[in-house]
Coordinates of C-alpha atoms in Angstrom, one line a residue:
Chain A
M1 CA 134.5 154.6 7.8
A2 CA 136.3 151.6 9.5
E3 CA 134.5 149.5 11.9
I4 CA 135.8 150.5 15.4
S5 CA 135.9 147.9 18.2
W6 CA 134.6 150.1 21.0
P7 CA 136.1 149.0 24.5
W8 CA 134.1 147.9 27.3
Q9 CA 134.9 151.3 28.7
Y10 CA 132.8 152.9 26.0
N11 CA 130.0 151.5 27.8
F12 CA 130.8 152.5 31.1
P13 CA 129.3 155.6 32.1
P14 CA 131.7 156.5 34.7
F15 CA 134.3 156.7 31.6
F16 CA 132.6 160.0 30.8
T17 CA 133.5 162.1 34.1
I18 CA 137.2 162.6 34.5
Q19 CA 137.7 160.9 38.3
P20 CA 139.2 162.9 41.1
H21 CA 141.0 159.6 42.2
T22 CA 144.4 159.6 40.7
E23 CA 145.1 156.4 40.3
T24 CA 141.7 156.0 38.8
R25 CA 142.1 158.9 36.6
S26 CA 145.2 157.6 35.4
K27 CA 144.2 154.4 34.6
Q28 CA 141.2 156.4 32.7
L29 CA 143.2 158.6 30.7
E30 CA 145.1 155.6 29.6
A31 CA 142.1 154.1 28.0
W32 CA 140.9 157.3 26.7
E33 CA 144.3 157.8 24.8
Q34 CA 144.4 154.4 23.6
L35 CA 140.7 154.7 22.2
I36 CA 141.1 158.1 20.7
T37 CA 144.3 157.0 18.9
D38 CA 142.7 153.8 17.7
Y39 CA 139.7 155.9 16.7
L40 CA 141.8 158.6 14.5
K41 CA 144.0 155.5 12.7
A42 CA 140.9 153.7 12.2
T43 CA 139.1 157.0 10.4
K44 CA 142.6 158.3 9.3
Q45 CA 142.3 161.4 11.2
S46 CA 145.0 163.5 12.6
T47 CA 143.4 166.7 14.0
I48 CA 140.6 167.2 16.7
D49 CA 138.6 170.3 17.0
I50 CA 137.5 170.6 20.9
R51 CA 134.5 172.6 19.7
E52 CA 132.8 170.2 17.6
A53 CA 134.6 167.0 19.1
S54 CA 131.7 166.2 21.3
N55 CA 129.3 165.4 18.7
T56 CA 131.4 163.0 16.8
P57 CA 130.6 159.1 18.7
L58 CA 134.0 159.2 19.6
F59 CA 133.0 161.3 22.7
N60 CA 128.8 160.8 22.6
N61 CA 127.7 157.4 23.4
I62 CA 124.2 157.8 22.2
E63 CA 123.3 154.5 23.5
I64 CA 124.2 155.4 27.2
N65 CA 123.7 158.8 27.3
R66 CA 126.9 160.1 27.8
K67 CA 128.8 163.1 26.4
L68 CA 132.7 164.0 27.4
S69 CA 132.6 167.3 27.8
Q70 CA 134.9 169.6 26.2
E71 CA 136.7 170.6 29.2
A72 CA 137.4 166.4 29.7
I73 CA 138.6 166.2 26.4
L74 CA 140.8 169.2 27.1
T75 CA 142.4 167.4 30.0
I76 CA 143.0 163.9 28.1
L77 CA 144.7 166.2 25.3
E78 CA 146.6 168.0 27.5
D79 CA 148.0 165.0 29.4
M80 CA 148.7 163.6 25.6
A81 CA 150.5 166.4 25.1
K82 CA 152.9 165.7 27.5
A83 CA 153.7 162.1 26.6
G84 CA 154.4 164.2 22.8
K85 CA 151.1 162.0 21.6
A86 CA 149.4 165.5 20.8
A87 CA 150.1 169.2 20.1
P88 CA 147.6 172.3 20.2
I89 CA 147.5 174.0 16.9
D90 CA 146.0 177.4 17.4
K91 CA 146.5 179.2 20.5
S92 CA 143.4 178.8 22.3
K93 CA 143.8 174.9 22.3
N94 CA 140.8 174.2 20.1
V95 CA 142.4 172.3 17.6
W96 CA 144.9 169.4 18.5
E97 CA 147.1 167.1 16.1
V98 CA 146.7 164.1 17.8
Y99 CA 150.1 161.5 16.6
W100 CA 149.3 158.0 16.8
H101 CA 152.8 157.7 16.9
S102 CA 155.2 160.5 18.8
L103 CA 157.3 162.7 15.6
D104 CA 160.4 161.0 16.6
E105 CA 158.4 157.4 16.0
W106 CA 157.3 158.7 12.5
G107 CA 160.6 160.2 11.6
N108 CA 162.2 156.7 12.6
M109 CA 159.8 154.8 10.6
I110 CA 160.1 157.0 7.4
Y111 CA 163.8 156.9 7.7
N112 CA 163.6 152.7 8.2
W113 CA 161.6 152.0 5.0
A114 CA 164.0 154.7 3.0
C115 CA 167.0 152.8 4.1
N116 CA 165.4 149.6 3.7
N117 CA 164.3 150.2 0.1
G118 CA 167.3 152.1 -1.2
F119 CA 165.9 155.7 -0.9
N120 CA 169.4 156.8 0.9
N121 CA 171.0 159.8 -0.6
S122 CA 168.3 159.7 -3.5
V123 CA 165.2 162.7 -3.3
C124 CA 161.7 161.6 -3.0
T125 CA 158.4 164.2 -2.9
L126 CA 156.1 164.4 -0.3
F127 CA 153.6 162.9 -2.6
E128 CA 155.0 159.7 -3.2
L129 CA 155.8 159.4 0.6
R130 CA 152.4 159.5 1.1
E131 CA 150.5 158.3 -1.7
G132 CA 152.9 156.2 -3.9
D133 CA 152.7 152.5 -4.3
N134 CA 155.7 151.9 -2.7
T135 CA 154.5 152.9 1.0
A136 CA 151.0 151.3 0.7
D137 CA 151.5 149.1 3.1
Q138 CA 153.3 151.1 5.7
E139 CA 151.5 153.0 8.3
F140 CA 152.1 156.5 7.3
H141 CA 150.5 155.9 4.0
N142 CA 148.1 158.9 3.8
L143 CA 149.7 160.4 6.6
D144 CA 148.0 163.9 7.4
M145 CA 150.3 166.4 5.3
N146 CA 151.5 168.5 8.3
V147 CA 152.2 165.8 10.5
L148 CA 154.2 164.1 7.5
V149 CA 156.6 167.6 7.2
K150 CA 156.7 167.5 11.2
A151 CA 157.7 164.1 11.0
L152 CA 160.6 164.8 8.9
K153 CA 161.5 168.4 10.4
S154 CA 162.4 166.2 13.5
L155 CA 164.3 164.0 11.2
E156 CA 166.1 166.5 9.7
A157 CA 167.0 168.1 13.2
K158 CA 168.8 164.7 13.6
G159 CA 170.6 165.2 10.5
R160 CA 169.0 162.1 8.9
C161 CA 167.7 164.1 5.9
E162 CA 166.6 167.3 4.5
L163 CA 163.7 169.0 3.3
M164 CA 163.7 170.4 0.2
E165 CA 161.5 173.1 -2.1
F166 CA 160.6 172.5 -5.6
D167 CA 158.4 174.9 -7.4
D168 CA 154.8 173.9 -6.0
N169 CA 156.0 170.7 -4.5
Q170 CA 158.0 169.6 -1.8
G171 CA 160.8 166.8 -1.7
V172 CA 162.7 165.1 1.4
K173 CA 166.9 163.7 0.7
F174 CA 167.9 160.9 2.8
F175 CA 171.1 160.5 4.0
Chain B
M1 CA 112.5 200.2 81.9
D2 CA 116.2 200.8 83.4
R3 CA 115.2 204.0 84.9
F4 CA 112.9 202.0 87.6
E5 CA 114.1 200.6 90.8
Y6 CA 113.1 197.8 93.5
I7 CA 112.5 199.2 96.7
E8 CA 110.0 198.7 99.8
A9 CA 106.9 200.8 99.4
R10 CA 107.2 203.4 102.3
L11 CA 106.9 207.4 101.6
F12 CA 110.3 209.5 102.3
D13 CA 110.0 212.2 104.5
G14 CA 107.9 215.2 102.8
E15 CA 106.7 213.0 100.2
N16 CA 102.6 212.8 100.2
Y17 CA 100.4 210.5 98.8
L18 CA 98.6 211.7 95.8
K19 CA 96.3 209.2 94.0
R20 CA 96.2 205.1 93.3
D21 CA 94.5 202.9 90.3
K22 CA 94.4 199.3 89.6
N23 CA 94.5 197.0 86.8
V24 CA 98.1 198.6 85.0
K25 CA 100.2 197.0 83.1
I26 CA 103.6 198.3 82.3
Y27 CA 105.4 198.2 79.1
D28 CA 109.2 198.9 78.5
G29 CA 109.0 201.2 75.3
D30 CA 106.5 199.5 72.8
D31 CA 107.3 195.9 74.7
K32 CA 105.1 194.2 77.2
T33 CA 106.6 193.4 80.5
Q34 CA 106.3 190.6 83.0
F35 CA 104.7 193.9 84.9
I36 CA 100.8 193.4 84.6
D37 CA 97.5 193.5 86.6
G38 CA 99.3 195.6 89.3
E39 CA 98.5 198.7 91.4
V40 CA 99.9 202.2 90.8
L41 CA 100.2 204.6 93.5
L42 CA 101.1 207.8 92.7
T43 CA 103.0 210.2 95.3
T44 CA 104.4 213.6 94.9
H45 CA 108.1 212.4 94.0
R46 CA 107.3 208.8 92.8
L47 CA 105.0 206.3 91.1
L48 CA 105.4 203.0 92.9
W49 CA 103.8 199.8 91.2
G50 CA 103.4 196.7 93.1
K51 CA 100.9 193.3 92.8
P52 CA 97.6 193.9 94.1
G53 CA 98.1 194.3 98.3
D54 CA 102.1 194.8 98.1
I55 CA 102.0 198.1 98.6
P56 CA 99.4 198.6 101.6
K57 CA 101.6 196.0 103.2
G58 CA 104.7 197.8 102.6
L59 CA 106.7 194.9 100.5
V60 CA 109.0 195.5 97.4
C61 CA 107.7 197.1 94.3
L62 CA 108.8 199.2 91.9
S63 CA 109.6 202.6 92.1
L64 CA 109.6 205.1 89.3
H65 CA 111.5 208.6 90.4
L66 CA 109.0 211.7 88.4
Y67 CA 112.2 213.2 87.7
Y68 CA 113.1 211.0 85.1
V69 CA 109.9 211.8 83.8
F70 CA 110.2 215.1 81.4
C71 CA 106.9 214.1 79.0
L72 CA 103.4 212.9 79.2
E73 CA 101.5 211.8 76.2
E74 CA 97.9 210.0 76.3
E75 CA 97.6 206.9 74.0
S76 CA 94.0 205.9 73.0
G77 CA 93.6 201.9 72.5
G78 CA 90.5 201.3 70.2
V79 CA 90.4 201.1 66.9
F80 CA 90.4 204.6 65.0
G81 CA 91.1 206.2 68.4
L82 CA 87.3 205.4 69.7
G83 CA 86.4 204.6 73.7
G84 CA 89.0 206.9 74.8
P85 CA 92.7 206.8 76.0
K86 CA 93.8 203.3 77.5
R87 CA 97.3 204.2 78.3
I88 CA 99.9 207.2 79.1
I89 CA 103.1 207.0 77.8
M90 CA 105.9 208.6 80.1
H91 CA 108.8 210.1 78.2
L92 CA 112.3 209.3 80.4
G93 CA 115.5 211.1 80.9
P94 CA 118.4 209.2 81.2
A95 CA 119.1 206.6 84.0
L96 CA 121.3 208.8 86.7
P97 CA 124.3 207.2 88.4
G98 CA 124.0 205.8 91.7
K99 CA 120.2 204.4 91.0
R100 CA 119.2 201.0 93.2
P101 CA 119.0 198.0 91.0
G102 CA 115.8 197.5 89.1
P103 CA 114.4 195.2 86.9
A104 CA 116.3 196.2 84.1
V105 CA 119.9 197.0 83.7
V106 CA 119.7 198.6 80.2
S107 CA 116.7 199.3 77.8
P108 CA 116.8 200.4 74.1
F109 CA 113.9 202.7 74.8
H110 CA 113.5 206.0 76.6
Y111 CA 109.9 206.0 77.5
V112 CA 107.3 203.4 79.0
K113 CA 103.7 203.2 79.0
L114 CA 101.0 202.2 81.7
S115 CA 98.1 200.6 80.5
F116 CA 95.1 200.7 82.1
K117 CA 92.6 198.0 81.4
D118 CA 89.4 200.3 82.2
G119 CA 90.9 203.4 80.6
V120 CA 93.0 206.1 82.0
D121 CA 90.9 208.0 85.0
T122 CA 91.5 211.4 83.8
A123 CA 91.8 212.4 87.4
F124 CA 95.2 210.2 87.8
Y125 CA 96.3 211.7 84.6
K126 CA 95.9 214.9 85.8
A127 CA 97.2 214.3 89.4
L128 CA 100.5 212.6 87.5
S129 CA 100.8 215.6 85.2
D130 CA 100.6 218.0 87.9
A131 CA 103.0 216.3 90.4
V132 CA 105.6 216.4 87.3
A133 CA 104.9 219.9 86.6
A134 CA 105.1 220.7 90.3
K135 CA 108.7 219.3 91.3
A136 CA 107.8 218.5 94.6
W137 CA 111.4 217.4 95.1
E138 CA 113.2 220.4 94.3
R139 CA 111.6 222.3 97.0
Q140 CA 112.8 220.0 99.7
T141 CA 115.8 217.4 99.5
P142 CA 113.9 213.8 100.3
I143 CA 116.2 211.9 102.2
D144 CA 116.4 208.6 99.8
T145 CA 117.5 210.2 96.6
P146 CA 120.8 209.9 94.5
R147 CA 120.1 213.4 92.9
T148 CA 122.5 216.2 94.7
A149 CA 123.3 219.6 94.1
T150 CA 126.6 219.0 92.6
S151 CA 125.1 217.0 89.5
P152 CA 125.2 218.5 86.6
T153 CA 122.4 217.2 84.8
T154 CA 120.0 218.3 87.9
A155 CA 120.8 221.5 87.1
S156 CA 120.0 221.6 83.3
R157 CA 117.2 219.1 83.0
P158 CA 114.6 221.0 85.2
T159 CA 114.5 224.1 82.5
V160 CA 114.2 221.6 79.6
T161 CA 111.4 219.8 81.5
A162 CA 109.6 223.3 81.9
V163 CA 110.1 224.1 78.4
N164 CA 108.6 220.8 77.2
S165 CA 105.8 220.9 79.3
K166 CA 104.6 224.5 78.4
I167 CA 104.9 224.5 74.5
R168 CA 104.6 221.2 74.0
S169 CA 101.4 221.7 72.1
G170 CA 103.0 223.3 68.8
I171 CA 105.0 221.9 66.2
V172 CA 108.0 223.4 67.9
G173 CA 107.0 221.6 70.8
I174 CA 107.3 218.4 69.1
E175 CA 110.4 219.4 67.5
R176 CA 112.2 220.2 70.5
S177 CA 110.7 216.9 72.2
I178 CA 112.1 215.0 69.6
E179 CA 115.7 216.6 70.0
E180 CA 115.1 216.4 73.6
Q181 CA 114.8 212.7 73.0
H182 CA 117.8 212.5 70.6
R183 CA 120.2 214.0 73.4
A184 CA 119.1 211.7 76.2
T185 CA 119.2 208.7 74.4
D186 CA 123.1 210.0 73.0
Q187 CA 123.7 210.3 77.0
S188 CA 122.4 206.9 78.1
I189 CA 124.5 205.6 75.4
S190 CA 127.8 207.1 76.7
V191 CA 127.1 206.5 80.1
A192 CA 126.2 202.7 79.3
F193 CA 129.6 202.2 77.6
Q194 CA 131.5 204.4 80.1
D195 CA 132.0 200.8 81.9
L196 CA 132.6 198.8 79.2
T197 CA 135.4 200.9 77.8
K198 CA 136.6 200.3 81.0
L199 CA 136.2 196.4 81.0
M200 CA 137.8 196.3 77.6
E201 CA 141.0 197.9 78.8
K202 CA 141.2 195.9 81.5
A203 CA 140.6 193.1 79.7
K204 CA 143.3 193.7 77.3
E205 CA 146.0 194.0 80.0
M206 CA 144.2 190.6 81.8
V207 CA 144.9 188.8 78.4
S208 CA 148.4 190.4 78.4
L209 CA 149.3 189.5 81.7
S210 CA 148.2 185.7 81.5
K211 CA 150.0 185.5 78.4
N212 CA 153.1 186.6 79.9
I213 CA 152.7 184.2 82.7
S214 CA 152.2 181.6 80.0
T215 CA 155.1 181.7 78.4
K216 CA 157.3 182.1 81.2
I217 CA 156.0 178.6 82.5
R218 CA 156.8 177.1 79.4
E219 CA 160.1 178.6 79.6
K220 CA 160.6 177.3 82.8
Q221 CA 158.8 174.1 82.4
G222 CA 161.0 171.9 84.5
D223 CA 161.6 174.6 87.7
I224 CA 157.7 174.6 88.1
S225 CA 155.4 171.6 89.5
E226 CA 152.7 170.1 86.9
D227 CA 150.7 171.0 89.7
D228 CA 151.0 174.6 89.5
T229 CA 151.2 175.1 86.0
V230 CA 147.4 173.0 86.2
R231 CA 146.5 175.8 89.2
F232 CA 147.2 178.3 87.3
K233 CA 145.4 177.0 84.0
S234 CA 142.1 176.6 86.0
Y235 CA 142.5 180.5 87.2
L236 CA 142.6 181.7 83.9
M237 CA 139.7 179.1 82.9
S238 CA 137.6 180.6 85.6
L239 CA 138.2 184.2 84.5
G240 CA 136.3 182.7 80.9
I241 CA 140.3 183.7 79.3
D242 CA 141.2 180.9 76.8
D243 CA 143.9 178.6 78.0
P244 CA 146.8 180.4 77.0
V245 CA 149.2 177.3 77.1
T246 CA 147.8 174.9 74.9
R247 CA 145.8 177.3 73.0
D248 CA 142.9 174.9 72.3
A249 CA 139.5 176.5 71.3
F250 CA 137.7 175.9 74.6
R251 CA 137.0 178.7 77.1
S252 CA 135.7 178.3 80.6
D253 CA 132.7 176.1 81.8
S254 CA 135.1 173.5 80.1
E255 CA 134.0 171.5 83.7
Y256 CA 130.7 171.9 81.5
Y257 CA 131.4 170.7 78.4
L258 CA 133.3 167.8 80.2
G259 CA 130.5 166.5 81.6
L260 CA 128.4 167.3 78.6
A261 CA 130.5 165.2 76.4
Q262 CA 130.4 162.3 79.0
Q263 CA 126.6 162.3 78.9
V264 CA 126.5 162.9 74.8
S265 CA 128.6 159.6 74.9
D266 CA 126.2 157.7 76.9
M267 CA 123.5 158.7 75.4
M268 CA 124.4 158.0 71.8
V269 CA 126.2 154.5 71.8
A270 CA 123.2 152.7 71.5
V271 CA 121.8 155.1 68.8
L272 CA 124.8 154.8 66.7
L273 CA 125.1 151.3 67.0
E274 CA 121.5 151.3 65.6
C275 CA 122.1 153.4 62.4
G276 CA 125.4 152.3 61.3
G277 CA 128.2 153.8 63.8
I278 CA 127.5 157.3 62.2
M279 CA 125.8 160.4 62.6
S280 CA 125.1 163.8 61.2
L281 CA 125.8 166.5 64.4
A282 CA 122.5 168.2 63.2
D283 CA 120.8 165.0 63.8
V284 CA 122.5 164.5 67.2
W285 CA 121.7 167.5 68.5
C286 CA 118.1 166.8 67.9
R287 CA 118.5 163.6 69.5
V288 CA 120.1 165.0 72.8
N289 CA 117.7 167.8 73.2
R290 CA 114.8 165.5 72.6
A291 CA 116.5 163.2 75.5
R292 CA 117.3 166.1 77.8
G293 CA 113.4 167.5 77.2
L294 CA 113.7 170.4 78.7
E295 CA 117.3 172.4 79.6
L296 CA 118.3 172.3 76.1
V297 CA 121.6 172.3 74.8
S298 CA 122.7 175.1 72.1
P299 CA 124.6 173.6 69.1
E300 CA 127.5 175.4 70.1
D301 CA 127.7 174.1 73.6
L302 CA 127.1 170.6 72.0
L303 CA 130.0 171.1 69.3
N304 CA 132.0 172.1 72.6
A305 CA 131.2 169.2 74.1
C306 CA 131.7 166.7 70.7
K307 CA 135.3 168.1 70.8
L308 CA 136.1 167.3 74.0
L309 CA 134.9 163.3 73.4
R310 CA 138.1 162.3 73.1
T311 CA 139.5 163.6 76.5
V312 CA 136.7 161.3 78.4
D313 CA 137.7 158.5 76.7
A314 CA 134.3 158.2 74.7
P315 CA 133.9 155.4 72.3
M316 CA 133.0 157.8 69.6
S317 CA 134.3 161.0 68.3
L318 CA 133.9 163.9 66.3
R319 CA 134.6 163.9 62.4
K320 CA 134.9 166.9 59.9
F321 CA 134.5 165.6 55.9
P322 CA 136.4 167.4 53.5
S323 CA 133.3 168.7 52.6
G324 CA 132.7 170.7 55.8
A325 CA 129.9 168.5 57.0
C326 CA 130.3 167.1 61.0
V327 CA 129.3 163.7 62.1
L328 CA 130.0 161.5 65.1
Q329 CA 131.2 158.7 64.4
L330 CA 132.0 155.4 66.3
N331 CA 135.4 154.6 66.9
S332 CA 135.0 151.3 65.6
N333 CA 133.8 152.6 62.5
R334 CA 136.9 152.7 60.3
D335 CA 136.9 154.2 57.1
E336 CA 138.0 151.2 55.2
E337 CA 134.9 149.1 56.8
I338 CA 132.9 151.7 55.6
A339 CA 134.2 151.8 52.2
K340 CA 134.2 147.9 51.7
S341 CA 130.5 147.6 52.7
T342 CA 129.7 150.5 50.4
S343 CA 131.4 149.1 47.4
D344 CA 129.5 145.9 48.4
M345 CA 126.4 147.6 48.1
I346 CA 127.5 149.4 44.6
Q347 CA 128.3 146.2 43.5
E348 CA 124.9 144.4 44.5
N349 CA 123.3 147.4 43.0
G350 CA 124.9 148.1 39.8
Y351 CA 125.4 151.4 40.5
L352 CA 124.1 153.9 43.7
T353 CA 123.1 157.4 44.4
P354 CA 123.5 159.3 47.2
E355 CA 119.6 159.0 47.7
K356 CA 119.7 155.1 46.9
L357 CA 121.9 154.6 49.3
S358 CA 120.3 156.7 51.9
Q359 CA 117.2 154.3 51.4
I360 CA 119.2 151.1 51.5
A361 CA 121.1 151.7 54.2
N362 CA 118.8 153.8 56.2
V363 CA 121.3 157.0 56.6
S364 CA 120.8 160.6 55.8
V365 CA 121.4 161.6 52.0
L366 CA 124.0 163.6 53.3
L367 CA 125.9 161.3 55.2
A368 CA 125.5 158.9 52.2
R369 CA 127.3 160.8 49.8
E370 CA 129.6 161.4 52.3
R371 CA 130.2 157.5 52.6
L372 CA 130.2 157.2 48.6
F373 CA 133.0 159.9 48.3
T374 CA 134.9 158.0 51.0
T375 CA 134.4 154.8 49.1
E376 CA 135.9 156.9 46.1
R377 CA 139.0 158.3 48.0
L378 CA 139.7 154.9 48.4
G379 CA 139.6 154.0 45.0
L380 CA 136.8 151.2 45.5
A381 CA 134.3 153.3 43.5
C382 CA 134.5 155.8 40.6
R383 CA 131.8 158.5 39.9
D384 CA 129.5 159.5 36.8
E385 CA 128.3 162.8 36.9
S386 CA 125.7 163.5 33.9
I387 CA 122.7 165.5 33.7
E388 CA 120.7 162.9 35.4
G389 CA 123.0 163.6 38.6
L390 CA 126.0 162.4 40.1
A391 CA 125.9 158.3 40.9
F392 CA 128.8 155.7 41.6
Y393 CA 130.0 152.8 39.9
P394 CA 132.5 150.2 40.7
N395 CA 135.8 150.8 40.2
R396 CA 136.3 148.7 37.3
F397 CA 139.4 150.9 35.7
L398 CA 141.2 149.6 38.8
L399 CA 139.5 146.3 38.9
E400 CA 140.0 145.2 35.3
A401 CA 143.2 146.5 34.6

C-alpha cells in the first residue's frame, strides 16, 4: 500500500464530527473529499463499502481514537455525489463508487490519449486501455473496470467513440 | 367543613342547651384543621365550637346545624382500638343554599371528626345521637334556619336519616349509608358547579364583548384618543382578561409584575456583573427569593416580571436560547463578545468541554454549554463528539483555510 501523506485535519478530533456550522462544514467536507480521493488513488481503489469503511485507516484514526460514523461517511459521499464525484451502486446506498475525476473528465482524458497516440478510427480492447504498455504512464491505467466502462459510455453519448462486444472481451472504437 | 357557619354563640328561640365538653379538635374529613383545643357545646339544634371561654361570652364561634348530620360513628384512637374511642365521626348531608359564611367554601369530604383529647364521653355521644334522632328543628321552626318547607331536600332527607339511624347495624345498613353518601357527594358537586358554569358562560360573553370593542378601537384608531384606549385596556386588565389589543401574554396584575421587574433589575445588576453578565433563570429565582426572605415569588411570576424587563428600561433582559434554556443577561453582554472571549479560552486550553469551561469561567455547566454553542454558531469553534463526550476546539477549518 502506498504511503499516504495525511493532512493536518486527520489528527484534529473535530474532523471526525460533522460540523453543524454551515461554513465550517463546507470546509470540512471539502477536506474529507480531498482526503478520500487521495487515499483511494494511492491505494488504487474506487469503491467504498460504508458498512466496512469505518474500520479502514481512512476513517479510523487509531492514534487520536476517533472514528467517522457511518452516517457521517454517507453525508460526505452524498455531498460528493452532488459534484458527480461519487455514485451509489446499490439501492440501500451501502456501496459507493468514488471517482477521483468525474466520469466526463475520465472520458476526455482517455479520448485525448487516444487522439495523441493515433488510435482514432481504430479499435482497442478495454484490457489494452487498462493494462497495456501504452497506458502505463496514464492516470487511468489500472482503473476499475466498472468506472472505465461508465466513462467510455459517457464518451459514447457524446458521439466520440463506440463500445463493442467481442466474444468475451469488450472493445472501443474512437472516432 | 363547608357546612360550618360563623355565628355568635347565642341560643335561638326554642333551642335548649344539652351538653358541653372541652379539649376538642375538629378534623375536616381526615385532614387536620386549625380548630384545636376548643370547647364544644351541644344544643337541641346545633353543635357549637369555640376557643376556650368564647362561647360563654357570646363571641363568634363555629356552628353546625344538626340537620346536616345523618349518621354518627365512633372511632377508636389507640393501637388495635385499645383505650376506648377518641373521635366521633359525623357524616353530613350536602351544604344547603343560603348558609351563612363559614371557615371553608368547599370541602372534598362529607364528614367531619370531633377528636376528644380525653376520650369520648359516653354521655356526650349519647346526647348527640339523641339530639340528632330527636330532630327538634322539625317540631318548631327556629327563626334563624335557612330551611323552609319549600325546600325539596328538606322533605326527603329526614326520612333517609330515620332509615339510616334505624338499621345502621346490618350490612344493608352499611350499604345504604354508602349509597346515601354517594348521592350526597353527587348533589353537592352539582350545587358547587352550578355557579361555576354560570360564571363560565358569562366569561365567554365578557371575552367576546371585550374583543369586539377592541377591534372597534383598532378600526377607529384615529377617532378615539390614546387616553381612551389606555383606559379601556386598564379596565380589561383589572378584570383579569388578557390585553386583547396588543395580545401580549401578560394578564392583569401587570402593575405588580412591573414592580417586580424593577426590583429584579435593581437587585440583579451587581450579581450579574459578578458572575460574567449571564445567569440561568433558575439561579435568578433562587437569588431573588433569598434576597426577599419572606413573601417569596413563584417561578411563573418571576418569568412574567422578567418579560417586562425591557419595558422598565432595565440594563438586562430575558433571553431564551435555541435549546430552550432561559437566562437573564446584561444588555452590555453581546454574543460577539462572549464568543470572542470563549474562543480565546479555547485557544488557551487547546480544547474545552462545557464542564471545564464552567470551572474556568465560574458559571453553571448549562450556561457554559450555551456559551460554547454561541461561539460555535458564530464560527469561532468546532465540535468534537465522541464517546468521551462533547468538546470544542478552535475552528481550524476556517482559521487555516
